[in-house]
């Protein structure tokens, strides 16, 4: 493997990390299409590489989120029982699937991610009222800097949330995209967790979930250190840049442009399932 | 989920957050340092490297032989071990704080992760 290829992997990681961080969906969504469509890496290896990158993003991000008190650790560990089971089943399914169905599933999940991104609103970060709730030990408080107030919340519909978390874990293990795009809506819309805490708790969760499926990809030889290391370094550097750019580009048309890019990537992934490529 | 009702004071949460943050930060830094070291040694040595994972039994000897691939492998290993260590530390934390329900839930997550390693071993 030449230095040029290592540099391309580093660049792919950097671009994926920057875009993923700017859009708040993690780099995994971009790593797999970029590695498989642009660099021609087999999709199973691309997913294995992405899972390692997702774990790195989670560990790096969670260390900051946990320190700020945004992660609901108790809720995270309860949901991890479901997401890790989903992660294992997703990983086992993926290593036994041929590439074509994986491309198609990936494309469909990307289309869903586009839909979710257009629906997501930052104004959903509002303090919630504490109410009578059986899950009182899961109640949490964090300080919201933008609202300049402490936000208290309780967790609702835990059993339903856990069932849906299995699906999130399954998506993560199957496609190596972390599952934030599934976890966050579940926590926010179903479990009534404020958006900031949902994003932070999901970030903590995807690392544990990713590890559950990573071992399966490692065993099948789909995690290659020479692919994973430069991608991870690139993703982490890109995430640093992305988080800074995100503050400047918040609310601008840039997000719409990237969502459009994601949409065309989804279409290309679906076409790839039928051996049609729009990329020369 | 009424069984999961246990004392979780703000002080205990703060201690938990601080400890977890340190652990994750340390895991991230050591893993990233090893990967960067491996990449640089690979470029300096200027030779073709194996892109397969090194079996654990050979990893230490290859590290002492200063093989770049060994550093990349160790970096990835530490990265994957960090969330597991975080969950293990949660088991200990909840057990010490007498939050037995959460200690049990954290232990269940460890069991699922062990199951994943076991399944992966069978796939080899």
Coordinates of C-alpha atoms in Angstrom, one line a residue:
Chain A
X1 CA 0.0 0.0 0.0
X2 CA 1.5 3.3 -1.1
X3 CA 1.8 6.6 0.8
X4 CA -0.7 8.2 -1.6
X5 CA -3.3 5.7 -0.7
X6 CA -2.7 6.3 3.1
X7 CA -3.0 10.0 2.3
X8 CA -6.3 9.4 0.5
X9 CA -7.6 7.4 3.5
X10 CA -6.6 10.3 5.8
X11 CA -8.4 12.8 3.6
X12 CA -11.5 10.6 3.4
X13 CA -11.5 10.5 7.2
X14 CA -11.0 14.2 7.4
X15 CA -13.8 15.1 5.0
X16 CA -16.2 12.5 6.7
X17 CA -15.3 13.8 10.2
X18 CA -15.8 17.4 9.2
X19 CA -19.1 16.9 7.5
X20 CA -20.4 14.5 10.1
X21 CA -19.5 16.9 12.9
X22 CA -21.0 19.9 11.1
X23 CA -24.3 18.1 10.5
X24 CA -24.3 16.4 14.0
X25 CA -24.7 12.9 12.6
X26 CA -21.1 11.6 13.1
X27 CA -18.6 10.7 10.4
X28 CA -19.7 7.1 9.8
X29 CA -22.5 8.1 7.5
X30 CA -19.9 9.5 5.1
X31 CA -17.0 7.1 5.7
X32 CA -18.6 4.0 4.2
X33 CA -19.8 5.7 0.9
X34 CA -16.5 7.6 0.5
X35 CA -14.4 4.5 1.1
X36 CA -16.5 2.2 -1.1
X37 CA -17.6 4.5 -3.9
X38 CA -14.5 6.7 -4.2
X39 CA -11.6 4.4 -3.1
X40 CA -13.2 1.2 -4.3
X41 CA -12.7 -0.5 -0.9
X42 CA -15.1 -3.6 -0.5
X43 CA -18.2 -2.5 1.5
X44 CA -17.6 -5.0 4.3
X45 CA -14.1 -3.6 4.9
X46 CA -15.5 0.0 4.6
X47 CA -18.1 -0.8 7.3
X48 CA -15.4 -2.5 9.5
X49 CA -13.2 0.6 9.1
X50 CA -16.2 2.9 9.8
X51 CA -17.1 1.1 13.0
X52 CA -13.6 1.7 14.4
X53 CA -13.9 5.4 13.4
X54 CA -17.3 5.6 15.0
X55 CA -15.9 4.2 18.3
X56 CA -13.1 6.8 18.1
X57 CA -15.6 9.6 17.5
X58 CA -17.7 8.4 20.4
X59 CA -14.8 8.1 22.8
X60 CA -13.5 11.5 21.9
X61 CA -16.8 13.2 22.0
X62 CA -18.2 11.5 25.0
X63 CA -15.2 12.5 27.1
X64 CA -16.2 16.1 26.6
X65 CA -20.0 15.6 26.9
X66 CA -19.6 13.5 30.1
X67 CA -17.5 16.2 31.7
X68 CA -20.1 18.8 30.8
X69 CA -22.7 16.6 32.5
X70 CA -24.8 16.3 29.3
X71 CA -24.7 12.5 29.2
X72 CA -27.4 10.7 31.2
X73 CA -25.0 7.8 32.1
X74 CA -27.7 5.8 33.9
X75 CA -30.0 5.9 30.9
X76 CA -27.1 5.3 28.5
X77 CA -26.1 2.0 30.3
X78 CA -29.8 0.8 30.3
X79 CA -30.1 1.5 26.6
X80 CA -26.7 -0.1 26.0
X81 CA -28.2 -3.5 27.0
X82 CA -30.5 -3.2 24.0
X83 CA -28.1 -1.5 21.5
X84 CA -25.3 -4.0 22.1
X85 CA -27.7 -6.9 21.4
X86 CA -28.8 -5.1 18.2
X87 CA -25.1 -4.4 17.4
X88 CA -24.2 -8.1 17.5
X89 CA -27.2 -9.2 15.4
X90 CA -26.5 -6.4 12.9
X91 CA -22.8 -7.4 12.7
X92 CA -23.6 -11.1 12.3
X93 CA -26.2 -10.3 9.6
X94 CA -23.8 -8.0 7.7
X95 CA -20.9 -10.4 7.5
X96 CA -23.2 -13.0 6.0
X97 CA -24.8 -10.7 3.5
X98 CA -23.5 -10.1 -0.1
X99 CA -22.4 -6.6 -0.9
X100 CA -25.4 -5.7 -3.1
X101 CA -28.1 -5.9 -0.4
X102 CA -25.7 -3.9 1.9
X103 CA -25.4 -1.1 -0.6
X104 CA -29.2 -1.0 -1.0
X105 CA -29.9 -1.0 2.8
X106 CA -27.2 1.6 3.3
X107 CA -28.8 3.8 0.6
X108 CA -32.3 3.5 2.1
X109 CA -30.9 4.4 5.6
X110 CA -29.1 7.4 4.1
X111 CA -32.4 8.6 2.6
X112 CA -34.1 8.3 6.0
X113 CA -31.2 10.3 7.5
X114 CA -31.8 13.0 4.9
X115 CA -35.4 13.1 5.8
X116 CA -34.6 13.2 9.6
X117 CA -32.2 16.1 9.1
X118 CA -34.7 18.2 7.2
X119 CA -37.2 17.6 10.0
X120 CA -34.8 18.2 12.9
X121 CA -35.2 21.6 14.5
X122 CA -32.6 23.2 16.9
X123 CA -35.4 25.0 18.7
X124 CA -36.4 21.7 20.4
X125 CA -33.9 22.4 23.2
X126 CA -36.3 23.7 25.8
X127 CA -36.4 23.0 29.5
X128 CA -39.0 20.4 30.4
X129 CA -41.2 20.2 33.4
X130 CA -40.6 17.5 35.9
X131 CA -43.7 15.3 36.2
X132 CA -44.7 12.2 38.0
X133 CA -42.8 9.5 36.4
X134 CA -41.8 6.0 37.5
X135 CA -38.3 6.4 36.2
X136 CA -37.3 8.9 38.9
X137 CA -33.7 7.6 39.2
X138 CA -33.2 8.4 35.5
X139 CA -34.2 12.1 36.0
X140 CA -31.2 14.3 35.2
X141 CA -30.2 18.0 35.2
X142 CA -27.7 19.8 33.0
X143 CA -26.7 23.4 32.5
X144 CA -27.6 24.7 29.1
X145 CA -25.2 27.5 28.1
X146 CA -27.3 28.8 25.2
X147 CA -30.4 29.0 27.4
X148 CA -28.4 30.1 30.5
X149 CA -30.4 27.9 32.7
X150 CA -30.5 24.4 34.3
X151 CA -32.6 22.0 32.4
X152 CA -34.3 19.2 34.3
X153 CA -36.0 16.3 32.7
X154 CA -37.3 12.8 33.3
X155 CA -37.4 9.8 31.0
X156 CA -40.6 8.6 29.6
X157 CA -41.6 5.4 27.7
X158 CA -38.4 3.5 28.7
X159 CA -39.6 0.0 27.5
X160 CA -40.6 1.4 24.1
X161 CA -37.3 3.3 23.9
X162 CA -35.4 0.1 24.7
X163 CA -37.2 -1.8 21.9
X164 CA -36.4 0.9 19.4
X165 CA -32.8 1.0 20.7
X166 CA -32.4 -2.6 19.5
X167 CA -33.1 -1.3 16.0
X168 CA -30.6 1.5 16.4
X169 CA -27.9 -1.0 17.5
X170 CA -28.8 -3.3 14.6
X171 CA -28.4 -0.4 12.1
X172 CA -25.1 0.5 13.7
X173 CA -23.8 -3.1 13.5
X174 CA -25.2 -3.7 10.0
X175 CA -23.9 -0.5 8.4
X176 CA -21.2 0.9 10.7
X177 CA -22.8 4.3 10.9
X178 CA -23.0 4.6 14.6
X179 CA -26.8 4.9 14.9
X180 CA -27.0 8.4 16.1
X181 CA -29.6 9.2 13.5
X182 CA -31.8 6.5 15.0
X183 CA -30.8 6.9 18.7
X184 CA -31.4 10.7 18.9
X185 CA -35.0 10.8 17.5
X186 CA -35.9 7.8 19.8
X187 CA -34.5 9.6 22.9
X188 CA -35.9 13.0 22.0
X189 CA -39.3 12.1 20.5
X190 CA -40.2 8.9 22.3
X191 CA -38.4 9.3 25.7
X192 CA -38.9 13.1 26.0
X193 CA -35.2 13.8 26.5
X194 CA -34.0 17.3 25.6
X195 CA -32.1 17.4 22.3
X196 CA -28.7 18.3 23.8
X197 CA -28.8 15.5 26.3
X198 CA -30.1 13.0 23.7
X199 CA -27.2 13.8 21.3
X200 CA -24.6 13.5 24.1
X201 CA -26.1 10.3 25.5
X202 CA -26.3 8.8 22.0
X203 CA -22.7 9.8 21.5
X204 CA -21.7 7.9 24.7
X205 CA -23.9 4.9 23.6
X206 CA -22.6 4.5 20.0
X207 CA -19.1 3.7 21.3
X208 CA -20.3 0.8 23.4
X209 CA -22.6 -0.4 20.6
X210 CA -19.8 -0.1 18.0
X211 CA -17.5 -2.3 20.1
X212 CA -20.1 -5.1 20.2
X213 CA -20.1 -5.4 16.4
X214 CA -16.4 -4.5 15.9
X215 CA -15.2 -7.8 17.2
X216 CA -17.3 -9.6 14.6
X217 CA -15.8 -7.6 11.8
X218 CA -12.3 -8.1 13.3
X219 CA -12.8 -11.9 13.3
X220 CA -13.9 -11.9 9.7
X221 CA -10.8 -9.8 8.7
X222 CA -12.9 -6.7 7.8
X223 CA -11.0 -4.4 10.2
X224 CA -7.6 -3.7 8.5
X225 CA -5.3 -1.6 10.7
X226 CA -3.7 0.1 7.7
X227 CA -7.2 1.3 6.6
X228 CA -8.6 2.0 10.0
X229 CA -5.7 4.0 11.5
X230 CA -5.4 6.8 8.9
X231 CA -9.2 7.0 8.7
X232 CA -9.6 7.3 12.4
X233 CA -6.9 10.0 12.6
X234 CA -8.6 11.9 9.7
X235 CA -12.1 11.6 11.3
X236 CA -10.9 12.9 14.6
X237 CA -9.1 15.9 13.1
X238 CA -12.1 16.6 10.8
X239 CA -14.4 16.4 13.8
X240 CA -12.4 19.2 15.5
X241 CA -12.7 21.4 12.4
X242 CA -16.4 20.5 11.9
X243 CA -17.4 21.4 15.5
X244 CA -15.8 24.8 15.0
X245 CA -17.3 25.4 11.6
X246 CA -20.7 24.2 12.9
X247 CA -20.9 27.2 15.2
X248 CA -20.3 29.6 12.4
X249 CA -22.6 27.9 9.8
X250 CA -25.5 27.1 12.1
X251 CA -28.8 27.9 10.5
X252 CA -27.3 28.6 7.1
X253 CA -28.1 27.0 3.7
X254 CA -24.9 25.0 4.1
X255 CA -26.8 22.3 5.9
X256 CA -29.3 22.0 3.1
X257 CA -26.4 21.7 0.6
X258 CA -24.8 18.8 2.6
X259 CA -28.2 17.2 3.0
X260 CA -28.5 17.3 -0.8
X261 CA -25.0 15.7 -1.1
X262 CA -26.1 13.0 1.3
X263 CA -29.3 12.4 -0.8
X264 CA -27.2 11.9 -4.0
X265 CA -24.8 9.6 -2.1
X266 CA -27.9 7.6 -1.0
X267 CA -29.0 7.4 -4.6
X268 CA -25.5 6.3 -5.7
X269 CA -25.4 3.6 -3.0
X270 CA -28.8 2.2 -4.2
X271 CA -27.6 2.3 -7.8
X272 CA -24.4 0.5 -6.8
X273 CA -26.6 -2.3 -5.5
X274 CA -27.6 -2.8 -9.2
X275 CA -23.9 -2.4 -10.3
X276 CA -24.7 1.0 -11.8
X277 CA -22.2 3.8 -11.0
X278 CA -22.5 7.5 -11.7
X279 CA -18.9 8.0 -10.4
X280 CA -16.3 7.5 -13.2
Chain B
X1 CA -38.9 -0.5 35.1
X2 CA -39.9 0.3 38.7
X3 CA -37.0 -1.9 40.0
X4 CA -34.5 0.7 38.7
X5 CA -35.1 3.2 41.4
X6 CA -32.1 4.0 43.5
X7 CA -30.3 6.9 45.0
X8 CA -28.4 9.1 42.5
X9 CA -27.3 12.2 44.3
X10 CA -25.9 15.1 42.2
X11 CA -22.5 14.6 44.0
X12 CA -22.3 11.0 42.9
X13 CA -23.2 11.9 39.4
X14 CA -20.5 14.6 39.3
X15 CA -17.9 12.1 40.6
X16 CA -19.1 9.6 38.0
X17 CA -18.9 12.1 35.2
X18 CA -15.4 13.3 36.2
X19 CA -14.0 9.7 36.4
X20 CA -15.6 8.6 33.1
X21 CA -14.4 11.7 31.3
X22 CA -10.8 11.1 32.5
X23 CA -10.9 7.4 31.4
X24 CA -12.3 8.1 27.9
X25 CA -9.9 11.0 27.4
X26 CA -6.9 8.8 28.4
X27 CA -8.1 6.0 26.1
X28 CA -8.5 8.3 23.2
X29 CA -5.1 10.0 23.7
X30 CA -3.1 6.8 24.1
X31 CA -4.9 5.1 21.2
X32 CA -4.4 8.1 18.9
X33 CA -0.7 8.5 19.9
X34 CA 0.0 4.9 19.1
X35 CA -1.8 5.1 15.7
X36 CA 0.2 8.3 14.8
X37 CA 3.4 6.7 16.0
X38 CA 2.7 3.6 13.9
X39 CA 1.9 5.7 10.8
X40 CA 5.0 7.8 11.1
X41 CA 7.2 4.7 11.6
X42 CA 5.6 3.1 8.6
X43 CA 6.4 6.1 6.5
X44 CA 10.0 6.5 7.9
X45 CA 10.8 2.8 7.4
X46 CA 9.3 3.0 3.9
X47 CA 8.3 -0.6 3.5
X48 CA 5.2 -2.6 2.6
X49 CA 3.2 -3.5 5.7
X50 CA 0.7 -6.3 6.4
X51 CA -2.9 -5.0 6.5
X52 CA -4.2 -7.9 8.6
X53 CA -4.8 -7.8 12.4
X54 CA -1.9 -9.2 14.4
X55 CA -3.0 -12.1 16.7
X56 CA -2.8 -11.0 20.4
X57 CA -0.1 -13.7 21.2
X58 CA 2.3 -12.1 18.7
X59 CA 1.5 -8.5 19.5
X60 CA 4.0 -8.0 22.4
X61 CA 7.0 -9.5 20.5
X62 CA 6.2 -7.4 17.5
X63 CA 6.0 -4.3 19.6
X64 CA 9.4 -5.0 21.1
X65 CA 10.7 -5.5 17.5
X66 CA 9.3 -1.9 16.8
X67 CA 7.1 -3.0 13.9
X68 CA 4.8 -0.1 12.8
X69 CA 1.9 -2.5 12.3
X70 CA 2.1 -3.6 15.9
X71 CA 1.6 0.0 17.1
X72 CA -1.4 0.5 14.8
X73 CA -2.9 -2.8 16.1
X74 CA -2.3 -1.8 19.7
X75 CA -3.9 1.6 19.0
X76 CA -7.0 0.0 17.7
X77 CA -7.0 -2.5 20.5
X78 CA -6.9 0.3 23.2
X79 CA -9.6 2.2 21.3
X80 CA -11.9 -0.8 21.3
X81 CA -11.0 -1.6 25.0
X82 CA -11.8 2.0 26.2
X83 CA -15.7 1.7 26.1
X84 CA -15.4 -1.7 27.7
X85 CA -13.3 -0.3 30.5
X86 CA -15.8 2.5 30.9
X87 CA -18.6 0.0 31.4
X88 CA -16.4 -2.1 33.8
X89 CA -15.7 1.1 35.8
X90 CA -19.5 1.8 35.9
X91 CA -20.1 -1.7 37.4
X92 CA -17.5 -0.8 40.1
X93 CA -18.9 2.7 40.7
X94 CA -22.5 1.6 41.0
X95 CA -21.5 -1.3 43.3
X96 CA -19.6 1.0 45.6
X97 CA -22.4 3.6 45.6
X98 CA -24.8 0.7 46.5
X99 CA -26.8 1.4 43.3
X100 CA -27.1 -2.4 42.8
X101 CA -29.8 -2.2 40.0
X102 CA -27.4 -0.2 37.9
X103 CA -24.4 -2.4 38.8
X104 CA -26.5 -5.3 37.5
X105 CA -27.5 -3.5 34.3
X106 CA -23.9 -2.6 33.7
X107 CA -22.8 -6.2 34.3
X108 CA -25.4 -7.3 31.8
X109 CA -23.8 -5.0 29.2
X110 CA -20.4 -6.6 30.0
X111 CA -22.0 -10.0 29.5
X112 CA -23.3 -9.0 26.0
X113 CA -19.9 -7.6 25.0
X114 CA -18.3 -10.9 26.2
X115 CA -20.9 -12.8 24.1
X116 CA -19.8 -10.7 21.1
X117 CA -16.1 -11.7 21.7
X118 CA -17.2 -15.3 22.0
X119 CA -19.2 -15.2 18.8
X120 CA -16.3 -13.5 17.0
X121 CA -13.9 -16.2 18.3
X122 CA -16.3 -18.9 16.7
X123 CA -16.2 -17.0 13.4
X124 CA -12.4 -17.2 13.2

